[in-house]
Amino acid sequence: MTRVTFIGAGSVVFTRQLLADLLGFDDLGPLDLRLHDIDESRLAVAEGTARQVSERFGRPITITATLDRRRALEGTDFVIDMVQIGGIDATRKDLEIPERYGLHQTIGDTTGVGGVFRALRTFPFLTALTADIREVAPNAVFLNYTNPMAMNIWWTSVVAPELTALGLCHSVYWTAHDLAELVGVPVSETRFRAAGVNHQAWMLEWSHEGRDLYPVLRDRIRADPELERRVRVEIFRRVGYYPTETSEHSSEYLPWFLRSPEQIDKFRLQPLEYIGISEENVAEFHAAEASLESGSPLELEEGAAEYAPQVIHSLVTGTEREIHANVVNRGLIDNLPQGAVVEVPTLVGADGIRPQPMGSLPVQAAAINRSYLSVNELTIEAARTGDPKLLRQAVLVDPNASSTLTPEQIWELCNDLVTAHGDLLPEPLRELIPASAL
């Protein structure tokens, strides 16, 4: 029997979709599902969701819902992490406080000031979680969905280097899906391989029946001027390779888009967008809660193609497949820092997990990735050393922040965020540093 543990199972929409994808594999065999959350009401909805999905698929499974994390982890084969430390209140702070300074963010969960503070709230949790895994399930495969993806996997490699850990994100797959639709070919007939960093990998290979699709995409863009108002199209135009995350995300990783009202309007961006998305997620939870109470069927998304169920199926059955995963760079991308976390094609199957070496990225793509990785590295070092100045320096080197704010403003902003997040941050990093301090 395969035992799978969901940590943060109260993310009920995600829980039901992952479970639906798992139960879609008829050859997976018996499943022992462990659900954990710290919120009792959310955990109850997660359990009800799992039971309904199991019944709808006609696949009896063992379900254990518990507030005790170690009990949920004991003897498990796979740990799926989808925790958001601080919830929607922390998200609002990450976005609204910088906005008061004129620093715009759309999502704020991956890099930049929002990503830095989200990471620093998450690292203590990851330290405790991985310590439990090492004690009660040392052979488990850790599958992380929680953002900031690259920083979380990097921190995991610092505090639990012996664990097998993969960061899973659907951005590469859905980029390939959207691009295929744009040029009018079935995504199932395309070949695509990307490499770089999470939310800023580059579509290095994209073809249909041996034909490079990039010339087709260029023709499609030239034929529709509205496409030129997409952030990703502008990045493609300037860099030469298409980035693998939405325009909303991509806009805040560079200094080009959110620095002025004119650019925001030109590229149809919506600062603070993730607050609305987060509120919709809360509403979806309450809708699921109501559906379970009334006995109504929950909505299941078809063809979600999430990677965690695929990884579990491949490792359990030996079915060979290639996904894209976030892993520590150990000879995988030559011109990005070794030890950082990169996103590369990864084979999974009977021979385990095998990230694929991709050589060197195009120099211009690697140069852009390095700015992102510098923010990550400084954040990791801030947490590792407890140096509050490194926290501020992480924000200082962020392209979006430094294109908008002065160093003095960045120091003041970080002080405000440290105060706002309080004891969710590691204790040494709660120190306030005057903007004029030497």
Short mmCIF file of C-alpha atoms in Angstrom, two decimals:
data_model
loop_
_atom_site.label_atom_id
_atom_site.label_comp_id
_atom_site.label_asym_id
_atom_site.label_seq_id
_atom_site.Cartn_x
_atom_site.Cartn_y
_atom_site.Cartn_z
CA MET A 1 0.00 0.00 0.00
CA THR A 2 1.28 3.44 -0.96
CA ARG A 3 1.04 6.00 1.83
CA VAL A 4 0.74 9.66 0.81
CA THR A 5 0.63 12.56 3.28
CA PHE A 6 -0.88 15.95 2.44
CA ILE A 7 0.54 18.75 4.63
CA GLY A 8 -1.70 21.80 4.49
CA ALA A 9 -4.60 19.63 3.36
CA GLY A 10 -6.96 22.49 4.19
CA SER A 11 -6.10 23.86 0.73
CA VAL A 12 -9.16 21.86 -0.23
CA VAL A 13 -9.39 22.71 -3.94
CA PHE A 14 -5.80 21.61 -4.41
CA THR A 15 -6.34 18.55 -2.22
CA ARG A 16 -9.31 17.32 -4.22
CA GLN A 17 -7.57 17.85 -7.56
CA LEU A 18 -4.40 16.04 -6.50
CA LEU A 19 -6.46 13.17 -5.14
CA ALA A 20 -8.59 13.02 -8.29
CA ASP A 21 -5.44 12.80 -10.39
CA LEU A 22 -4.05 10.06 -8.13
CA LEU A 23 -7.24 8.02 -8.30
CA GLY A 24 -7.26 8.40 -12.07
CA PHE A 25 -4.41 5.85 -12.20
CA ASP A 26 -6.12 2.45 -12.15
CA ASP A 27 -2.83 0.60 -11.69
CA LEU A 28 -1.60 2.52 -8.63
CA GLY A 29 -2.94 -0.01 -6.14
CA PRO A 30 -4.22 0.57 -2.60
CA LEU A 31 -3.77 4.08 -1.26
CA ASP A 32 -3.33 5.16 2.36
CA LEU A 33 -4.03 8.89 2.50
CA ARG A 34 -2.97 10.99 5.49
CA LEU A 35 -4.37 14.51 5.77
CA HIS A 36 -2.86 17.12 8.09
CA ASP A 37 -3.74 20.73 8.80
CA ILE A 38 -3.51 22.96 11.87
CA ASP A 39 -7.04 24.33 11.29
CA GLU A 40 -9.64 21.85 12.54
CA SER A 41 -12.46 23.16 10.34
CA ARG A 42 -10.32 23.11 7.22
CA LEU A 43 -9.13 19.61 8.07
CA ALA A 44 -12.73 18.42 8.38
CA VAL A 45 -13.53 19.82 4.92
CA ALA A 46 -10.40 18.15 3.52
CA GLU A 47 -11.49 14.81 4.95
CA GLY A 48 -15.01 15.17 3.58
CA THR A 49 -13.55 16.13 0.21
CA ALA A 50 -11.31 13.06 0.14
CA ARG A 51 -14.18 10.74 1.01
CA GLN A 52 -16.43 12.20 -1.68
CA VAL A 53 -13.74 12.02 -4.36
CA SER A 54 -12.95 8.43 -3.39
CA GLU A 55 -16.63 7.47 -3.68
CA ARG A 56 -17.03 9.20 -7.04
CA PHE A 57 -14.06 7.32 -8.45
CA GLY A 58 -15.25 4.06 -6.95
CA ARG A 59 -11.83 3.60 -5.39
CA PRO A 60 -11.90 2.78 -1.67
CA ILE A 61 -8.89 4.28 0.11
CA THR A 62 -7.76 4.50 3.70
CA ILE A 63 -8.16 8.07 4.94
CA THR A 64 -6.72 9.45 8.18
CA ALA A 65 -7.23 13.14 9.05
CA THR A 66 -5.18 14.41 11.97
CA LEU A 67 -4.00 17.60 13.62
CA ASP A 68 -0.87 15.67 14.70
CA ARG A 69 1.77 16.19 12.03
CA ARG A 70 4.10 13.43 13.14
CA ARG A 71 1.24 10.95 13.12
CA ALA A 72 0.38 12.02 9.57
CA LEU A 73 3.99 11.57 8.50
CA GLU A 74 4.82 8.30 10.22
CA GLY A 75 5.97 5.68 7.72
CA THR A 76 4.75 7.67 4.72
CA ASP A 77 6.16 7.20 1.23
CA PHE A 78 5.37 10.66 -0.13
CA VAL A 79 4.89 14.05 1.52
CA ILE A 80 3.06 16.74 -0.45
CA ASP A 81 3.52 20.22 1.02
CA MET A 82 0.99 22.95 0.14
CA VAL A 83 1.19 25.14 3.25
CA GLN A 84 0.84 28.92 3.24
CA ILE A 85 2.26 30.35 6.44
CA GLY A 86 0.30 33.35 7.61
CA GLY A 87 -2.58 32.82 5.19
CA ILE A 88 -4.37 35.62 3.40
CA ASP A 89 -3.58 38.18 6.13
CA ALA A 90 0.16 37.79 5.53
CA THR A 91 -0.41 37.97 1.77
CA ARG A 92 -2.20 41.29 2.16
CA LYS A 93 0.73 42.67 4.15
CA ASP A 94 3.26 41.46 1.57
CA LEU A 95 1.41 43.35 -1.15
CA GLU A 96 -0.26 46.34 0.50
CA ILE A 97 2.66 47.64 2.59
CA PRO A 98 5.08 47.87 -0.39
CA GLU A 99 2.26 49.43 -2.44
CA ARG A 100 2.17 52.34 0.05
CA TYR A 101 5.77 53.05 -0.92
CA GLY A 102 4.92 52.94 -4.63
CA LEU A 103 6.43 49.47 -5.08
CA HIS A 104 3.93 47.54 -7.18
CA GLN A 105 3.58 43.76 -7.16
CA THR A 106 1.00 41.60 -8.88
CA ILE A 107 1.40 38.27 -7.04
CA GLY A 108 4.29 38.73 -4.58
CA ASP A 109 4.93 35.08 -3.75
CA THR A 110 8.10 34.10 -5.61
CA THR A 111 10.87 36.69 -5.51
CA GLY A 112 11.14 40.38 -4.74
CA VAL A 113 9.99 41.81 -1.44
CA GLY A 114 6.87 39.64 -1.23
CA GLY A 115 8.80 36.48 -2.03
CA VAL A 116 11.54 37.30 0.49
CA PHE A 117 9.12 37.74 3.39
CA ARG A 118 6.99 34.78 2.36
CA ALA A 119 10.15 32.64 2.32
CA LEU A 120 11.29 33.83 5.72
CA ARG A 121 7.88 32.98 7.20
CA THR A 122 8.04 29.51 5.61
CA PHE A 123 11.61 28.48 6.47
CA PRO A 124 10.99 27.78 10.20
CA PHE A 125 8.05 25.58 9.23
CA LEU A 126 10.17 23.71 6.67
CA THR A 127 12.91 23.19 9.24
CA ALA A 128 10.43 21.59 11.64
CA LEU A 129 8.63 19.60 8.93
CA THR A 130 11.79 18.12 7.44
CA ALA A 131 13.08 17.25 10.93
CA ASP A 132 9.88 15.23 11.48
CA ILE A 133 10.23 13.54 8.10
CA ARG A 134 13.81 12.53 8.84
CA GLU A 135 12.74 10.98 12.13
CA VAL A 136 9.51 9.17 11.24
CA ALA A 137 9.70 8.72 7.44
CA PRO A 138 13.36 9.02 6.40
CA ASN A 139 12.81 7.37 3.01
CA ALA A 140 9.88 9.58 2.01
CA VAL A 141 9.98 11.66 -1.15
CA PHE A 142 9.22 15.31 -0.37
CA LEU A 143 7.10 17.02 -3.04
CA ASN A 144 6.76 20.75 -2.49
CA TYR A 145 4.12 23.00 -4.04
CA THR A 146 4.52 25.92 -1.63
CA ASN A 147 5.93 29.18 -2.98
CA PRO A 148 8.46 30.68 -3.13
CA MET A 149 9.36 27.39 -4.80
CA ALA A 150 13.06 27.86 -5.52
CA MET A 151 13.84 29.37 -2.12
CA ASN A 152 11.90 26.67 -0.27
CA ILE A 153 13.70 23.82 -2.03
CA TRP A 154 17.02 25.61 -1.51
CA TRP A 155 16.29 25.96 2.22
CA THR A 156 15.30 22.28 2.38
CA SER A 157 18.69 21.40 0.90
CA VAL A 158 20.33 23.42 3.69
CA VAL A 159 18.45 21.96 6.67
CA ALA A 160 17.77 18.44 5.34
CA PRO A 161 20.29 17.69 2.58
CA GLU A 162 19.72 13.94 2.77
CA LEU A 163 16.03 14.16 1.84
CA THR A 164 14.85 13.51 -1.70
CA ALA A 165 13.03 16.74 -2.50
CA LEU A 166 11.35 17.98 -5.66
CA GLY A 167 9.70 21.34 -6.21
CA LEU A 168 6.67 20.91 -8.45
CA CYS A 169 5.00 23.68 -10.43
CA HIS A 170 2.65 23.48 -13.39
CA SER A 171 3.97 26.62 -15.09
CA VAL A 172 6.04 24.87 -17.79
CA TYR A 173 3.22 22.52 -18.77
CA TRP A 174 0.60 25.27 -18.94
CA THR A 175 2.95 27.53 -20.91
CA ALA A 176 3.33 24.75 -23.48
CA HIS A 177 -0.44 24.24 -23.43
CA ASP A 178 -1.19 27.96 -23.97
CA LEU A 179 1.44 28.36 -26.68
CA ALA A 180 0.14 25.32 -28.55
CA GLU A 181 -3.34 26.81 -28.50
CA LEU A 182 -1.97 30.14 -29.72
CA VAL A 183 -0.34 28.58 -32.81
CA GLY A 184 -3.10 26.03 -33.40
CA VAL A 185 -1.45 22.67 -32.71
CA PRO A 186 -2.42 20.01 -30.13
CA VAL A 187 -0.14 20.23 -27.11
CA SER A 188 0.00 16.43 -27.02
CA GLU A 189 1.79 16.50 -30.38
CA THR A 190 4.43 19.02 -29.33
CA ARG A 191 7.80 18.44 -27.73
CA PHE A 192 8.90 21.01 -25.20
CA ARG A 193 11.81 21.31 -22.80
CA ALA A 194 12.53 24.26 -20.56
CA ALA A 195 15.29 25.20 -18.14
CA GLY A 196 16.13 28.10 -15.85
CA VAL A 197 14.58 28.97 -12.50
CA ASN A 198 11.03 28.46 -11.29
CA HIS A 199 8.60 30.95 -12.84
CA GLN A 200 11.48 32.17 -15.02
CA ALA A 201 12.56 29.13 -16.97
CA TRP A 202 12.95 29.42 -20.74
CA MET A 203 11.30 27.34 -23.44
CA LEU A 204 14.53 26.12 -25.05
CA GLU A 205 12.91 23.49 -27.25
CA TRP A 206 9.40 23.72 -28.66
CA SER A 207 8.53 21.76 -31.78
CA HIS A 208 5.75 19.98 -33.63
CA GLU A 209 6.59 16.93 -35.73
CA GLY A 210 10.20 18.06 -35.84
CA ARG A 211 9.35 21.66 -36.84
CA ASP A 212 10.55 24.52 -34.65
CA LEU A 213 7.45 26.43 -33.56
CA TYR A 214 9.16 29.69 -32.66
CA PRO A 215 8.93 31.08 -36.24
CA VAL A 216 5.21 30.23 -36.22
CA LEU A 217 4.81 32.10 -32.93
CA ARG A 218 6.61 35.16 -34.31
CA ASP A 219 4.25 35.22 -37.29
CA ARG A 220 1.27 34.90 -34.97
CA ILE A 221 2.46 37.84 -32.84
CA ARG A 222 3.07 40.03 -35.91
CA ALA A 223 -0.48 39.31 -37.06
CA ASP A 224 -2.06 40.45 -33.78
CA PRO A 225 -0.82 43.74 -32.27
CA GLU A 226 -2.73 43.03 -29.05
CA LEU A 227 -0.37 40.16 -28.33
CA GLU A 228 2.44 42.71 -28.09
CA ARG A 229 0.81 44.03 -24.92
CA ARG A 230 1.57 40.76 -23.12
CA VAL A 231 4.51 40.89 -20.72
CA ARG A 232 5.70 37.47 -21.86
CA VAL A 233 5.66 38.50 -25.50
CA GLU A 234 7.81 41.54 -24.65
CA ILE A 235 10.26 39.30 -22.77
CA PHE A 236 10.30 36.88 -25.72
CA ARG A 237 10.97 39.78 -28.09
CA ARG A 238 13.91 41.07 -26.03
CA VAL A 239 15.45 37.81 -24.80
CA GLY A 240 14.65 35.47 -27.67
CA TYR A 241 13.11 32.68 -25.58
CA TYR A 242 9.63 32.44 -24.15
CA PRO A 243 9.41 32.51 -20.32
CA THR A 244 7.40 29.85 -18.52
CA GLU A 245 5.18 31.82 -16.17
CA THR A 246 2.21 34.09 -16.64
CA SER A 247 2.60 37.72 -17.57
CA GLU A 248 1.34 38.73 -14.13
CA HIS A 249 4.11 36.79 -12.38
CA SER A 250 6.78 37.60 -14.95
CA SER A 251 6.19 41.35 -14.72
CA GLU A 252 7.49 41.57 -11.14
CA TYR A 253 10.78 39.70 -11.68
CA LEU A 254 12.22 42.39 -13.95
CA PRO A 255 12.61 46.20 -13.76
CA TRP A 256 10.76 46.78 -17.04
CA PHE A 257 7.06 46.67 -16.31
CA LEU A 258 5.79 47.87 -12.93
CA ARG A 259 8.00 50.91 -12.49
CA SER A 260 5.54 53.43 -14.01
CA PRO A 261 1.81 53.92 -14.62
CA GLU A 262 2.52 54.04 -18.36
CA GLN A 263 4.11 50.58 -18.39
CA ILE A 264 1.40 49.16 -16.13
CA ASP A 265 -1.25 50.42 -18.55
CA LYS A 266 0.63 49.37 -21.68
CA PHE A 267 1.03 45.80 -20.49
CA ARG A 268 -2.46 45.58 -18.90
CA LEU A 269 -1.16 44.79 -15.44
CA GLN A 270 -3.12 44.81 -12.19
CA PRO A 271 -1.06 45.53 -9.07
CA LEU A 272 -2.28 43.69 -5.95
CA GLU A 273 -3.99 41.11 -8.17
CA TYR A 274 -3.16 38.24 -5.84
CA ILE A 275 -5.27 39.69 -3.05
CA GLY A 276 -8.34 39.15 -5.21
CA ILE A 277 -7.15 35.66 -6.15
CA SER A 278 -6.60 34.85 -2.47
CA GLU A 279 -10.08 36.07 -1.60
CA GLU A 280 -11.47 33.83 -4.34
CA ASN A 281 -9.58 30.89 -2.81
CA VAL A 282 -11.20 31.59 0.56
CA ALA A 283 -14.60 31.75 -1.15
CA GLU A 284 -13.89 28.43 -2.86
CA PHE A 285 -13.16 26.86 0.51
CA HIS A 286 -16.48 28.05 1.90
CA ALA A 287 -18.25 26.83 -1.25
CA ALA A 288 -16.68 23.40 -0.79
CA GLU A 289 -17.72 23.42 2.86
CA ALA A 290 -21.31 24.22 1.84
CA SER A 291 -21.32 21.56 -0.89
CA LEU A 292 -20.22 18.88 1.55
CA GLU A 293 -22.85 19.94 4.08
CA SER A 294 -25.58 19.72 1.43
CA GLY A 295 -24.26 16.54 -0.17
CA SER A 296 -23.67 18.28 -3.51
CA PRO A 297 -20.87 17.04 -5.80
CA LEU A 298 -17.63 19.00 -5.75
CA GLU A 299 -16.31 20.38 -9.01
CA LEU A 300 -13.33 18.49 -10.41
CA GLU A 301 -11.09 19.95 -13.08
CA GLU A 302 -10.42 17.63 -15.99
CA GLY A 303 -6.92 17.30 -17.38
CA ALA A 304 -5.21 19.18 -14.56
CA ALA A 305 -2.01 17.21 -15.22
CA GLU A 306 -0.49 17.98 -11.82
CA TYR A 307 3.02 16.62 -11.39
CA ALA A 308 2.84 15.13 -7.88
CA PRO A 309 0.40 12.34 -8.85
CA GLN A 310 2.54 11.63 -11.92
CA VAL A 311 5.71 11.38 -9.81
CA ILE A 312 4.00 9.04 -7.34
CA HIS A 313 2.60 6.86 -10.12
CA SER A 314 5.95 6.66 -11.91
CA LEU A 315 7.94 5.77 -8.80
CA VAL A 316 5.39 3.18 -7.61
CA THR A 317 4.68 1.49 -10.96
CA GLY A 318 7.95 2.13 -12.80
CA THR A 319 6.17 4.04 -15.56
CA GLU A 320 8.74 6.26 -17.26
CA ARG A 321 7.84 9.91 -17.86
CA GLU A 322 9.51 13.30 -18.10
CA ILE A 323 8.30 16.25 -16.06
CA HIS A 324 9.86 19.59 -15.15
CA ALA A 325 11.01 19.88 -11.54
CA ASN A 326 12.91 22.22 -9.23
CA VAL A 327 16.08 20.69 -7.84
CA VAL A 328 19.48 21.69 -6.53
CA ASN A 329 21.87 22.63 -9.33
CA ARG A 330 24.52 19.96 -9.23
CA GLY A 331 25.95 20.10 -12.74
CA LEU A 332 22.52 20.64 -14.31
CA ILE A 333 22.92 24.20 -15.67
CA ASP A 334 26.55 25.16 -16.15
CA ASN A 335 26.19 28.94 -16.17
CA LEU A 336 23.96 29.28 -13.11
CA PRO A 337 25.37 29.00 -9.57
CA GLN A 338 25.97 25.47 -8.33
CA GLY A 339 23.96 24.76 -5.19
CA ALA A 340 21.15 27.10 -6.23
CA VAL A 341 17.78 25.63 -7.19
CA VAL A 342 16.97 25.39 -10.89
CA GLU A 343 14.09 24.05 -12.94
CA VAL A 344 14.99 21.35 -15.48
CA PRO A 345 13.44 18.37 -17.28
CA THR A 346 13.42 15.43 -14.90
CA LEU A 347 12.90 11.74 -15.64
CA VAL A 348 10.99 9.65 -13.11
CA GLY A 349 10.38 5.92 -13.22
CA ALA A 350 11.84 2.58 -12.25
CA ASP A 351 15.32 4.11 -11.94
CA GLY A 352 14.11 6.82 -9.55
CA ILE A 353 14.34 10.58 -10.06
CA ARG A 354 16.90 11.78 -12.61
CA PRO A 355 17.17 15.52 -13.29
CA GLN A 356 18.62 16.08 -16.75
CA PRO A 357 21.78 18.13 -17.33
CA MET A 358 21.02 20.98 -19.72
CA GLY A 359 24.50 22.42 -20.29
CA SER A 360 24.61 26.22 -20.46
CA LEU A 361 21.61 28.44 -20.95
CA PRO A 362 21.75 31.16 -23.61
CA VAL A 363 23.89 33.83 -21.99
CA GLN A 364 21.16 36.47 -21.94
CA ALA A 365 18.70 34.08 -20.28
CA ALA A 366 21.25 33.08 -17.65
CA ALA A 367 22.05 36.73 -16.94
CA ILE A 368 18.39 37.44 -16.14
CA ASN A 369 18.11 34.31 -13.99
CA ARG A 370 21.14 35.34 -11.94
CA SER A 371 19.37 38.45 -10.65
CA TYR A 372 16.54 36.26 -9.41
CA LEU A 373 18.99 33.80 -7.83
CA SER A 374 20.85 36.63 -6.09
CA VAL A 375 17.65 37.53 -4.24
CA ASN A 376 17.27 33.86 -3.32
CA GLU A 377 20.84 33.47 -2.14
CA LEU A 378 20.73 36.52 0.10
CA THR A 379 17.42 35.37 1.60
CA ILE A 380 18.87 31.93 2.34
CA GLU A 381 21.92 33.53 3.95
CA ALA A 382 19.77 35.88 6.02
CA ALA A 383 17.91 32.90 7.46
CA ARG A 384 21.02 30.76 7.87
CA THR A 385 23.07 33.41 9.65
CA GLY A 386 20.29 35.40 11.32
CA ASP A 387 21.72 38.62 9.84
CA PRO A 388 18.88 41.17 9.43
CA LYS A 389 20.99 43.30 7.10
CA LEU A 390 21.09 40.45 4.57
CA LEU A 391 17.29 40.45 4.54
CA ARG A 392 17.31 44.07 3.39
CA GLN A 393 20.11 43.42 0.90
CA ALA A 394 18.00 40.67 -0.65
CA VAL A 395 15.30 43.24 -1.40
CA LEU A 396 17.92 45.79 -2.45
CA VAL A 397 19.17 43.58 -5.31
CA ASP A 398 15.67 42.73 -6.53
CA PRO A 399 15.26 44.33 -9.99
CA ASN A 400 11.69 45.51 -9.44
CA ALA A 401 12.32 46.98 -5.99
CA SER A 402 15.56 48.72 -6.94
CA SER A 403 13.97 50.21 -10.08
CA THR A 404 11.29 51.87 -7.94
CA LEU A 405 12.67 52.65 -4.48
CA THR A 406 15.82 54.21 -3.05
CA PRO A 407 17.98 52.13 -0.68
CA GLU A 408 16.71 54.23 2.22
CA GLN A 409 13.11 53.47 1.27
CA ILE A 410 13.91 49.76 0.99
CA TRP A 411 15.31 49.77 4.54
CA GLU A 412 12.21 51.56 5.83
CA LEU A 413 9.88 49.20 3.93
CA CYS A 414 11.63 46.15 5.37
CA ASN A 415 11.30 47.60 8.88
CA ASP A 416 7.55 48.00 8.30
CA LEU A 417 7.20 44.43 7.04
CA VAL A 418 9.26 43.02 9.91
CA THR A 419 6.96 44.79 12.34
CA ALA A 420 3.84 43.67 10.48
CA HIS A 421 4.80 39.98 10.32
CA GLY A 422 6.20 39.88 13.85
CA ASP A 423 6.76 36.44 15.32
CA LEU A 424 6.04 34.66 12.02
CA LEU A 425 9.63 35.59 11.12
CA PRO A 426 12.74 33.93 12.58
CA GLU A 427 13.59 35.72 15.83
CA PRO A 428 17.02 37.11 14.78
CA LEU A 429 15.46 38.72 11.70
CA ARG A 430 12.88 40.73 13.68
CA GLU A 431 15.44 43.42 14.45
CA LEU A 432 14.67 46.86 13.06
CA ILE A 433 17.56 48.66 11.36
CA PRO A 434 17.40 52.44 10.89
CA ALA A 435 17.80 53.48 7.28
CA SER A 436 20.76 55.66 8.28
CA ALA A 437 22.60 52.90 10.21
CA LEU A 438 26.18 52.03 9.23
#
